[in-house]
Coordinates of C-alpha atoms in Angstrom, one line a residue:
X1 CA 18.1 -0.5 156.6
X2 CA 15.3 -2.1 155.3
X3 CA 13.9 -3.4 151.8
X4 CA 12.1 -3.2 148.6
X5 CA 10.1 -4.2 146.0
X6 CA 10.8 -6.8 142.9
X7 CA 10.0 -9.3 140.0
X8 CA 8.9 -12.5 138.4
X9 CA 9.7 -16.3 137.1
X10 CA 8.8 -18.2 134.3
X11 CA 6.0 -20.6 135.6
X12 CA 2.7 -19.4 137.1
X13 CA 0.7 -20.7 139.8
X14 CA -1.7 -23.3 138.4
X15 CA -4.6 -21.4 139.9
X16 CA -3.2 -18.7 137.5
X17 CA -2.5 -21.0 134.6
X18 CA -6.1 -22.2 134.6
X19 CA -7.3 -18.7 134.5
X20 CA -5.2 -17.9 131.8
X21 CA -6.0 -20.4 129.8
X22 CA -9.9 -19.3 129.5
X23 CA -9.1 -16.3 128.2
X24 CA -5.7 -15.9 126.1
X25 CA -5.1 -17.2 122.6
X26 CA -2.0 -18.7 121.7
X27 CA -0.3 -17.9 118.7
X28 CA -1.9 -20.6 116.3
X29 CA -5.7 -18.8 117.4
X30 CA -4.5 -15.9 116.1
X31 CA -2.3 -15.8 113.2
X32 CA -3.3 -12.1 111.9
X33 CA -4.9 -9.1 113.4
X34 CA -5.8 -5.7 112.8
X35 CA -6.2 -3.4 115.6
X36 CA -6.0 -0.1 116.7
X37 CA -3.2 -0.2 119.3
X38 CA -0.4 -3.1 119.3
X39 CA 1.2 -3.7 122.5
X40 CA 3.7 -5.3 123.3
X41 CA 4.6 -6.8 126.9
X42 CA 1.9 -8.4 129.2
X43 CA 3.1 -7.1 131.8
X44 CA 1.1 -4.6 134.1
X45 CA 2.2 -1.7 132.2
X46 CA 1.0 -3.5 128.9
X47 CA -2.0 -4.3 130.7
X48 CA -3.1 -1.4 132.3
X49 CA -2.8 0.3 128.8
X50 CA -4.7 -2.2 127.1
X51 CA -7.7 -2.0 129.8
X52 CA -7.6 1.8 129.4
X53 CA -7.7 1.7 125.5
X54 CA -10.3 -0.8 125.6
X55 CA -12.4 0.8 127.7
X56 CA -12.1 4.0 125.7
X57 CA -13.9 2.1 122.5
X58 CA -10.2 1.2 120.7
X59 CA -8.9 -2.1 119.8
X60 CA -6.0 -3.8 121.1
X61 CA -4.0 -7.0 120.8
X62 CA -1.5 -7.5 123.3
X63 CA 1.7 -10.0 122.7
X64 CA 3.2 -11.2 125.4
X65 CA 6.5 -13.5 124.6
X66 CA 6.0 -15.8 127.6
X67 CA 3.5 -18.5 128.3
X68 CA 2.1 -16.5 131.1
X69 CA 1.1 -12.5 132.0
X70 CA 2.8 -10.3 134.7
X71 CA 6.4 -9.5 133.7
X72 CA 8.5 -9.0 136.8
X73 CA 5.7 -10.0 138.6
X74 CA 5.1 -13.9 139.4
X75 CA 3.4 -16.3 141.9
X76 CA 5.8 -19.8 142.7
X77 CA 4.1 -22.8 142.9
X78 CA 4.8 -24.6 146.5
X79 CA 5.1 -28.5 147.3
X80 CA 2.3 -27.5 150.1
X81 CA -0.3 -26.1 147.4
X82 CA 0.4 -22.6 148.1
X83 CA 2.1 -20.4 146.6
X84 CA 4.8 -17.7 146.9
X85 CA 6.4 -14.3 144.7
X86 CA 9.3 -14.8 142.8
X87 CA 9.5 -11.3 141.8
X88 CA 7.6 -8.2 142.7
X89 CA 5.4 -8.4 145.7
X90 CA 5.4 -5.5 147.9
X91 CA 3.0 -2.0 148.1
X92 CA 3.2 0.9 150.5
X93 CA 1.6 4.1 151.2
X94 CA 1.6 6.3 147.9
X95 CA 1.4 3.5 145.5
X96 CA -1.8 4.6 144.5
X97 CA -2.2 3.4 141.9
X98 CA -1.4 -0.9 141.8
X99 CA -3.7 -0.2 145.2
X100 CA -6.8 0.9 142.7
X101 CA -6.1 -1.8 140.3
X102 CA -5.7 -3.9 142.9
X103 CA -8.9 -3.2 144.8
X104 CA -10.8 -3.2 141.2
X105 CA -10.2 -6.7 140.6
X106 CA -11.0 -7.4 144.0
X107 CA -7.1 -8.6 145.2
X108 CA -6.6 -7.9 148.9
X109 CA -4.0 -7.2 150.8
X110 CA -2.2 -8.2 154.2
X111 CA 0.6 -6.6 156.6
X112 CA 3.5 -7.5 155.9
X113 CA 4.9 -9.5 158.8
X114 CA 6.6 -7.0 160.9
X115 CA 6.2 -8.0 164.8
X116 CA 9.2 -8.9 166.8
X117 CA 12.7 -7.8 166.5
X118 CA 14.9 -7.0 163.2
X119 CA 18.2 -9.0 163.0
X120 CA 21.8 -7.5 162.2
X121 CA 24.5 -9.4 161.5
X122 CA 28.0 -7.9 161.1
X123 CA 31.5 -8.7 162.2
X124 CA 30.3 -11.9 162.6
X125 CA 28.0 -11.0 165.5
X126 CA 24.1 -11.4 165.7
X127 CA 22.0 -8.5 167.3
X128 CA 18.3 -8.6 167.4
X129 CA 17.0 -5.1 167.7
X130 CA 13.8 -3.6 168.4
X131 CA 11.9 -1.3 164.8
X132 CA 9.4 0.5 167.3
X133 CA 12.2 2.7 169.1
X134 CA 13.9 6.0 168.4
X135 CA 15.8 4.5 165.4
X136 CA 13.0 2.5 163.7
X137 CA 14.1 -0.3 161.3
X138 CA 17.7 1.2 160.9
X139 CA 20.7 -1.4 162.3
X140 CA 22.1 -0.2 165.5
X141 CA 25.8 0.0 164.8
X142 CA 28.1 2.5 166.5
X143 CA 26.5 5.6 167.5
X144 CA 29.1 7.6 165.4
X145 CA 28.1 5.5 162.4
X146 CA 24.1 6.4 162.9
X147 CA 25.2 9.9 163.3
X148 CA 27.1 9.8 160.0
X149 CA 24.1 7.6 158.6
X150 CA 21.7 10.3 159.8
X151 CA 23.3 13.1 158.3
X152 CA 24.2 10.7 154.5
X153 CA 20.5 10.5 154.4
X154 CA 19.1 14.0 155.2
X155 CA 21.6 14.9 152.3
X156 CA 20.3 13.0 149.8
X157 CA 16.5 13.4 150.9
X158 CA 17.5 17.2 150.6
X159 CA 19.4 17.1 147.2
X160 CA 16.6 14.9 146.0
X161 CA 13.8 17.7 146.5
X162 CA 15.5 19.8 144.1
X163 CA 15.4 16.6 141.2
X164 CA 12.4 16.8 138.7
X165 CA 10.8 13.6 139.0
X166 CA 9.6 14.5 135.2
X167 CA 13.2 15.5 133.7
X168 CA 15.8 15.1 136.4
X169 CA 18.4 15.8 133.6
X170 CA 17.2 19.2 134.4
X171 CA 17.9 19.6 137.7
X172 CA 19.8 22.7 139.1
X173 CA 22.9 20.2 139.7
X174 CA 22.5 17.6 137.4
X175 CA 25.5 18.2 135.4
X176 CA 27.5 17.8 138.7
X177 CA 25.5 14.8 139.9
X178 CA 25.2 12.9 136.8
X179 CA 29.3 13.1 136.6
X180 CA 29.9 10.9 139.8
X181 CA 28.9 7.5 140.9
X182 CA 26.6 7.2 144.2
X183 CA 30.0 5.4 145.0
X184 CA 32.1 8.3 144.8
X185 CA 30.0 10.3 146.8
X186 CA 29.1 8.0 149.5
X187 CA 33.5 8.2 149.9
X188 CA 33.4 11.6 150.2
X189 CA 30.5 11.8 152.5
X190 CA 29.8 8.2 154.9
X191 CA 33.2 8.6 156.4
X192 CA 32.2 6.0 159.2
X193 CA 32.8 2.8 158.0
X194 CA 29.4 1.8 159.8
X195 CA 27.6 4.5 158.1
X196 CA 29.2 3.8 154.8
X197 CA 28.0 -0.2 155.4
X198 CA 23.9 0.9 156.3
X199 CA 24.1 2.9 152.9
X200 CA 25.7 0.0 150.6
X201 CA 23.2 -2.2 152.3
X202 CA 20.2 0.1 151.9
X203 CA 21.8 0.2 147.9
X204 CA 21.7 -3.2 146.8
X205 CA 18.1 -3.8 148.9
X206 CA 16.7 -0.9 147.0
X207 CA 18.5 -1.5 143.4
X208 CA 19.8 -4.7 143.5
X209 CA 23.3 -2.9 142.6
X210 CA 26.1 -1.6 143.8
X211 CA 26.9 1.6 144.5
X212 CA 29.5 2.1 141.3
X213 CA 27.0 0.8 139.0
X214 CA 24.9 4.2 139.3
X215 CA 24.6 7.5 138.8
X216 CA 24.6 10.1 141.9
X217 CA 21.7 12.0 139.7
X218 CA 19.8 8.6 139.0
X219 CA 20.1 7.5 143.0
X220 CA 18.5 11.2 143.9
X221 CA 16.0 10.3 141.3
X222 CA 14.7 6.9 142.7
X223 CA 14.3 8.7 146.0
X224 CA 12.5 12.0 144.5
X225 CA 9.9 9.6 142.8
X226 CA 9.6 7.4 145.6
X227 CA 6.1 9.5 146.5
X228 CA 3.1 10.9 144.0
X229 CA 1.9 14.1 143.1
X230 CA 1.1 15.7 146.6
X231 CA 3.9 13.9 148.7
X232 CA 8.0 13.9 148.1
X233 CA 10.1 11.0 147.9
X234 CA 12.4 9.6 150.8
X235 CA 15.0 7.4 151.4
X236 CA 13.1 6.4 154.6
X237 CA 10.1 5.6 152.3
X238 CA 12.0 3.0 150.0
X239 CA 13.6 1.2 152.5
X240 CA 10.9 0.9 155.2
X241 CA 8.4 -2.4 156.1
X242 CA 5.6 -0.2 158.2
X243 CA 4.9 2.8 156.6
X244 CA 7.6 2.0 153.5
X245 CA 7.6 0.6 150.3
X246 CA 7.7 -3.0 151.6
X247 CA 4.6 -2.6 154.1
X248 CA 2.2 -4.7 152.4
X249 CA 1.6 -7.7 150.4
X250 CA -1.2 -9.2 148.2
X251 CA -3.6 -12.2 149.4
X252 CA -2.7 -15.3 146.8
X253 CA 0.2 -13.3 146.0
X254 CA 0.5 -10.2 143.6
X255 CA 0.2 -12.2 140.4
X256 CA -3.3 -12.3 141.1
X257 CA -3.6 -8.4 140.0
X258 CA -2.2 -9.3 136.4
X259 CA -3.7 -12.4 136.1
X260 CA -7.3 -11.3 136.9
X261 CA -6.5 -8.0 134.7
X262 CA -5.7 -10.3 131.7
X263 CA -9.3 -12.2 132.4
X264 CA -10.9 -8.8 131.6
X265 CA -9.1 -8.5 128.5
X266 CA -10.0 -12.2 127.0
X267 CA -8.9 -13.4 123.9
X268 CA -6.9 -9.8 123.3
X269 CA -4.0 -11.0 125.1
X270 CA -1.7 -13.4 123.1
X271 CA 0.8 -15.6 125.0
X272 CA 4.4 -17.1 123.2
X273 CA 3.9 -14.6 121.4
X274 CA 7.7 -12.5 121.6
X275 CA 7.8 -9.9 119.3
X276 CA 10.4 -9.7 116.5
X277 CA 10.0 -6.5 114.0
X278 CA 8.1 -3.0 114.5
X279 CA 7.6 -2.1 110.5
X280 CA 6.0 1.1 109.5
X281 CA 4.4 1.0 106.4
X282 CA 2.7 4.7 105.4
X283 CA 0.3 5.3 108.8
X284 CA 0.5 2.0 109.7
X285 CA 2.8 -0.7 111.6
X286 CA 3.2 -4.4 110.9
X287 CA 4.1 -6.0 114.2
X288 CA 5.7 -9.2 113.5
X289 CA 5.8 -11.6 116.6
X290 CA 6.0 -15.6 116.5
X291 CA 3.3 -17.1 114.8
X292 CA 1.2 -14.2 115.0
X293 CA 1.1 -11.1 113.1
X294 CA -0.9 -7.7 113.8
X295 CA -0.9 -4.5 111.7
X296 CA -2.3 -1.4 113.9
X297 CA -2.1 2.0 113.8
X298 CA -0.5 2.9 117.0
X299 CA 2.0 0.6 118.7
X300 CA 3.2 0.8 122.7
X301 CA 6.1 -1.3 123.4
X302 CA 6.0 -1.9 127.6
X303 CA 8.9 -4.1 128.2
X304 CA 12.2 -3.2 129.9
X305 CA 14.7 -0.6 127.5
X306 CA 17.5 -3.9 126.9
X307 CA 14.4 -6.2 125.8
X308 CA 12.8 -2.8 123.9
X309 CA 16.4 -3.0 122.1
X310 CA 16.2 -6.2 120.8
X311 CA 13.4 -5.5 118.6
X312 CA 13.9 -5.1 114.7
X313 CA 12.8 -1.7 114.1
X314 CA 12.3 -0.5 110.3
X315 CA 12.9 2.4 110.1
X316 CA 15.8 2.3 112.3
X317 CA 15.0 3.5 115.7
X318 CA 16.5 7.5 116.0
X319 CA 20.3 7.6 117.9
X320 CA 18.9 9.1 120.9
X321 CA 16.8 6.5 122.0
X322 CA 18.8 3.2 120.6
X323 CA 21.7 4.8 122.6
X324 CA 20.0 5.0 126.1
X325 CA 18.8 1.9 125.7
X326 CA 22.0 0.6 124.9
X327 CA 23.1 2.1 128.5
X328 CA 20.1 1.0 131.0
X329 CA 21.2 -2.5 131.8
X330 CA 19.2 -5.0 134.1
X331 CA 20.4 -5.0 137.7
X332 CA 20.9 -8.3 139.2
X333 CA 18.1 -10.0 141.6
X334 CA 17.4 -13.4 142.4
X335 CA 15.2 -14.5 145.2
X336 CA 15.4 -17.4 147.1
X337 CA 12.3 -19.1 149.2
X338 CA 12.8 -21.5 152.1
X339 CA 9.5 -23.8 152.8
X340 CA 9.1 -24.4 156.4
X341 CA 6.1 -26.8 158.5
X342 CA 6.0 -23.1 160.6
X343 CA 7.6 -19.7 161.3
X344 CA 9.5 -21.0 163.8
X345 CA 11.7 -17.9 163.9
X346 CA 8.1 -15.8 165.3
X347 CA 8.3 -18.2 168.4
X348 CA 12.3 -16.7 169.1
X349 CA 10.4 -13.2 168.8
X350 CA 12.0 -12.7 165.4
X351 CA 9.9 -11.0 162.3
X352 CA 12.3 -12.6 159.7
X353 CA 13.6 -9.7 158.9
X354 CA 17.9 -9.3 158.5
X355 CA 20.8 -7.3 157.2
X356 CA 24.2 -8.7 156.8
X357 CA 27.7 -7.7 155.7
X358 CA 28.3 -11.2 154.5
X359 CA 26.3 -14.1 152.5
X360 CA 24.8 -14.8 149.6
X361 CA 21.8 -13.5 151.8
X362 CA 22.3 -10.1 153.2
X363 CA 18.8 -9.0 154.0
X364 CA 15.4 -11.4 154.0
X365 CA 11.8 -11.2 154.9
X366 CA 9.0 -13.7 156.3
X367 CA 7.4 -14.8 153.2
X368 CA 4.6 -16.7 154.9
X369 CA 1.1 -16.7 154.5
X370 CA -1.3 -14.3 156.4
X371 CA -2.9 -17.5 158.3
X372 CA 1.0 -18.5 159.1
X373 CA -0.3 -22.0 157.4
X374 CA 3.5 -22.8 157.0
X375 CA 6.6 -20.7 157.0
X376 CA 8.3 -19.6 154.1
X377 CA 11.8 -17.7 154.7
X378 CA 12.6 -14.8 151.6
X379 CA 16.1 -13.9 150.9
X380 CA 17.1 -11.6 148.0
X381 CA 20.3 -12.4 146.1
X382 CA 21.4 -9.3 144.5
X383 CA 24.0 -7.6 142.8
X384 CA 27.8 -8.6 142.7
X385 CA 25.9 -11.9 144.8
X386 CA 23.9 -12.6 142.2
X387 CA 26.2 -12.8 139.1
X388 CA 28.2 -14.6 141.4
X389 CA 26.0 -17.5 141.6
X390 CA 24.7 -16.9 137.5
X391 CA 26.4 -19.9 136.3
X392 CA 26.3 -22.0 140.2
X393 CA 23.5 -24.9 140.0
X394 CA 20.7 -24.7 142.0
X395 CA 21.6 -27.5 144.4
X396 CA 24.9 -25.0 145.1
X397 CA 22.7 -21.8 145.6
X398 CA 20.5 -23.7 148.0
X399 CA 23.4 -24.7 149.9
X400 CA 24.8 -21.2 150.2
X401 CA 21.5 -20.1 151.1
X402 CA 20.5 -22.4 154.2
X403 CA 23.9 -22.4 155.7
X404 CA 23.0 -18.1 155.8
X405 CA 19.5 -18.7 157.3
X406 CA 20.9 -21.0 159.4
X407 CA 23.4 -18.3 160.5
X408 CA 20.9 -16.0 161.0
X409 CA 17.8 -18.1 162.8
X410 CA 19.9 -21.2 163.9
X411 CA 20.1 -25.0 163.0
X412 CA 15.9 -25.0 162.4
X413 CA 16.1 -23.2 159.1
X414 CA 18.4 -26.0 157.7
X415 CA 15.8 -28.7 157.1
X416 CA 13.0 -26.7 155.0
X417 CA 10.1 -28.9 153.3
X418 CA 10.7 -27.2 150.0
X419 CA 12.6 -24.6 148.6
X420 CA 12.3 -22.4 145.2
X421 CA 14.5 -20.3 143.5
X422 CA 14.4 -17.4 140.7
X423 CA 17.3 -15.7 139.4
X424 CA 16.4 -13.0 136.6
X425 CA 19.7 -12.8 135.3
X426 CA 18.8 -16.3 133.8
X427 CA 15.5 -15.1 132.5
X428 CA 15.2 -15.3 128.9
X429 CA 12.6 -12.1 128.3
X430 CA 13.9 -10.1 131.6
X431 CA 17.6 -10.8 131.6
X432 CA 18.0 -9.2 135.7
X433 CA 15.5 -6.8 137.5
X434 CA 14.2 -5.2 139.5
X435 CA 15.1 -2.6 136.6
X436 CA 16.8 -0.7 134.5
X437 CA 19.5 1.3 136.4
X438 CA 21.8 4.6 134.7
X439 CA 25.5 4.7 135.2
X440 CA 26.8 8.7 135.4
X441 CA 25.8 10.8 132.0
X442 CA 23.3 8.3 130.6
X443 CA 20.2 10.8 132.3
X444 CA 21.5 14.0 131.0
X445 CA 22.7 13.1 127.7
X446 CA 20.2 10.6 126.3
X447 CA 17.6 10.9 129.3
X448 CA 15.0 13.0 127.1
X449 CA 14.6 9.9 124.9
X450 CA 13.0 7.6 127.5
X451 CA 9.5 8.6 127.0
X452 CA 9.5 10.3 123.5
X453 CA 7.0 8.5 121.3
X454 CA 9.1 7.8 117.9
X455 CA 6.6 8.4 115.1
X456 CA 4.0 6.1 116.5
X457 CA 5.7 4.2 118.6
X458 CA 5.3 4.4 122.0
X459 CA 7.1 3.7 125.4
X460 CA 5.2 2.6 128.5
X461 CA 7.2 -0.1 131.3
X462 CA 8.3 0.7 135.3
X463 CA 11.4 2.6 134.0
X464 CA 9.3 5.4 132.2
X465 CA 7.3 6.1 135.4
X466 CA 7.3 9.6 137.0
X467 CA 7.0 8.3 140.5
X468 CA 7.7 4.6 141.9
X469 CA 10.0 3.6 138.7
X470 CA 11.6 0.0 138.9
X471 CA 8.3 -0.9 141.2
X472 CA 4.5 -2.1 140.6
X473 CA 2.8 1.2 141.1
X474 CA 5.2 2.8 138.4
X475 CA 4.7 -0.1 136.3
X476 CA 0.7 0.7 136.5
X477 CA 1.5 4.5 136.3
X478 CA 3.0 4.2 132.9
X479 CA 0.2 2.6 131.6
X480 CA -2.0 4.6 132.9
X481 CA 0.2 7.4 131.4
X482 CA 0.9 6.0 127.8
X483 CA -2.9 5.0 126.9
X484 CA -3.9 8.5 127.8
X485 CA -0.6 9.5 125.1
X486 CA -2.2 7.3 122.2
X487 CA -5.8 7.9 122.5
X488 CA -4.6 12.1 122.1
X489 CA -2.5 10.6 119.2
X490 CA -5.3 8.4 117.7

């Protein structure tokens, strides 16, 4: 199946640098504040908040820990002058709402690069295969194995409807659900061993996990909110190119949205700035971060729920909430980014597009640029594959990366003219991505927690979004959602 959505890295594009520079303070320009609303987290949750509350009369200061805004979201520099994502770069139809921002700030899009023929490799055999037919983008493996496949999916689109996309701990079977691993229940229902492989595959392209990492409840979830408020989640939805989650990409790469949405904040913004304490004192919080202080009366912390949990919190945060956060880990993504003169894989009538059942590499993308200036090959490294290669060098991860694209498009793709690398795991301030992921009973037990505002604290980030959680859109939702939460509070 196809692929998804991810994150960020620690350097930004010197375009977005410059930008950046005109219109943040750093720590030493702003040693105290007082505002109405503290935020913490410049990422597009953080952001979008801090727009809304700003344009609603209120005062913000948001503190962002890394020399740069956008989170999971990041443009790589390129030996060429261009540029590249390192983390999430992908919309598709019923992301509504990073498409406003998007269009606001005047950031275009592009198709993604979808014409030619899909690659599968498995059992050590290469098949290009045709997305425009009967089966669309899925792999063509034994006909049994699609059938199987076919019916898997129908399943969980169908068990999904019934999920809550507001409380899915309340779901008619989500006692049942949230008891078992998507794991388990794959076992029990992709009996085909072909079948069983196109679900682990779509799996670790959609959550960068493997199957007995999650919940069966939180899997139906992700698909439920893979949609908005007038159309349902699908499976199909999250793993598609056309027409799916991964059909579009941003013009100067998606950093641009964050970058030119920090702009319109100015001096507001505060970068190496990581937050250390959240102190209430009467009707009023002290947020401690380095260098800078900022006492406000409302605080919305928008990073992910492990990074949330690192915070000092005073008074202590309630056992509910300290207790899911202590059970959403970071899945594991990296990406890797092969620089080439040209696609030359478009010439073999390839779209750059694979799945594989072995590699580092099991599923890629063409990365390049919508004038196809150069070529730029985009493989994600994910789950059990990525903590593999955690400690491994990057001369090592390049190594094992080439000799897969070299597998995969033959012996041009092992010469590239550069080649960049993020692995999240190794982040300091994201720690894995694309998000936070629930193991069985963390959503019906502690669940209710994610959203609750404690006192005046509140919770904004992709993993408190309704629909499109652990992607851009939900990221932007969340905002969206929380500033509307303060400014009733305020």
């Amino acid at each position: 199946m196809s692929r998804r959505s991810l994150l960020g890295r620690t350097a930004a594009v010197a375009a977005g640098a410059t930008a950046l520079g005109a219109t943040a303070a750093g720590p030493a320009a702003a040693a105290a504040r007082e505002v109405d609303v503290a935020i913490v987290g410049a990422g597009l949750a953080g952001l979008t908040a801090a727009r809304d509350l700003v344009a609603a009369g209120r005062t913000v200061a948001v503190l962002e820990a890394r020399g740069r805004v956008g989170g999971r979201v990041v443009n790589l520099p390129l030996a060429n002058g261009g540029v590249t994502e390192g983390g999430g770069e992908f919309i598709g139809p019923t992301q509504d709402r990073i498409k406003a921002l998007a269009d606001s700030l005047g950031v275009a899009t592009f198709p993604t690069y979808n014409s030619g023929k899909n690659l599968l490799h498995k059992d050590g055999r290469k098949t290009p295969y045709a997305t425009d037919g009967l089966l669309g983008s899925v792999p063509p493996v034994d006909a049994a194995g699609l059938a199987n496949a076919a019916i898997v999916q129908a399943a969980l689109d169908d068990m999904a409807k019934t999920v809550p996309v507001d409380a899915p701990w309340t779901a008619p079977k989500a006692e049942e659900w949230d008891r078992q691993t998507f794991e388990t229940w794959l076992r029990a229902n992709a009996v085909v061993p072909s079948a069983k492989f196109l679900l682990d595959v779509a799996c670790t392209s959609i959550f960068s996990a493997e199957p007995r990492e999650l919940s069966l409840l939180f899997v139906l979830f992700y698909i439920a909110a893979a949609g908005n408020d007038s159309t349902p989640g699908t499976l199909e939805r999250l793993t598609e190119t056309a027409g799916g989650a991964q059909e579009r990409r941003f013009v100067g790469g998606s950093q641009q949205v964050p970058v030119r949405l920090a702009a319109t904040l100015g001096d507001r913004v505060v970068l190496n700035a990581p937050v250390r304490t959240i102190a209430r004192s009467g009707e009023q919080y002290a947020v401690t971060a380095d260098g800078v202080s900022v006492t406000a009366r409302k605080v919305v912390v928008a990073v992910p729920p492990p990074l949330a949990a690192r915070i000092t919190y005073d008074p202590l945060l309630p056992a509910a909430r300290d207790q899911l956060t202590q059970r959403l880990p970071m899945a594991s993504v990296g990406k890797a980014i092969a620089i080439y003169d040209t696609p030359f894989w478009r010439a073999d009538g390839l779209n750059g597009q694979v799945v594989s059942d072995t590699g580092v590499i099991s599923s890629t993308f063409d990365n390049s640029p919508p004038d196809a200036s150069y070529g730029a090959l985009m493989g994600f490294i994910e789950a059990d594959e990525a903590r593999a290669y955690d400690a491994a060098g990057e001369a090592e991860v390049r190594a094992a990366v080439l000799k897969d694209y070299v597998r995969y498009f033959g012996p041009k793709a092992a010469s590239p003219t550069s080649f960049v690398l993020q692995r999240w795991n190794n982040e300091a301030y994201t720690r894995g991505g694309p998000v936070s992921i629930a193991a069985p009973g963390v959503l019906t037990r502690y669940g209710r927690a994610l959203r609750e505002p404690v006192g005046g604290i509140h919770w904004a980030g992709t993993e408190t979004s309704v629909h499109w959680m652990g992607f851009m859109d939900g990221a932007v939702r969340s905002g969206e959602r929380v500033a509307a939460e303060v400014l009733a509070a305020l």
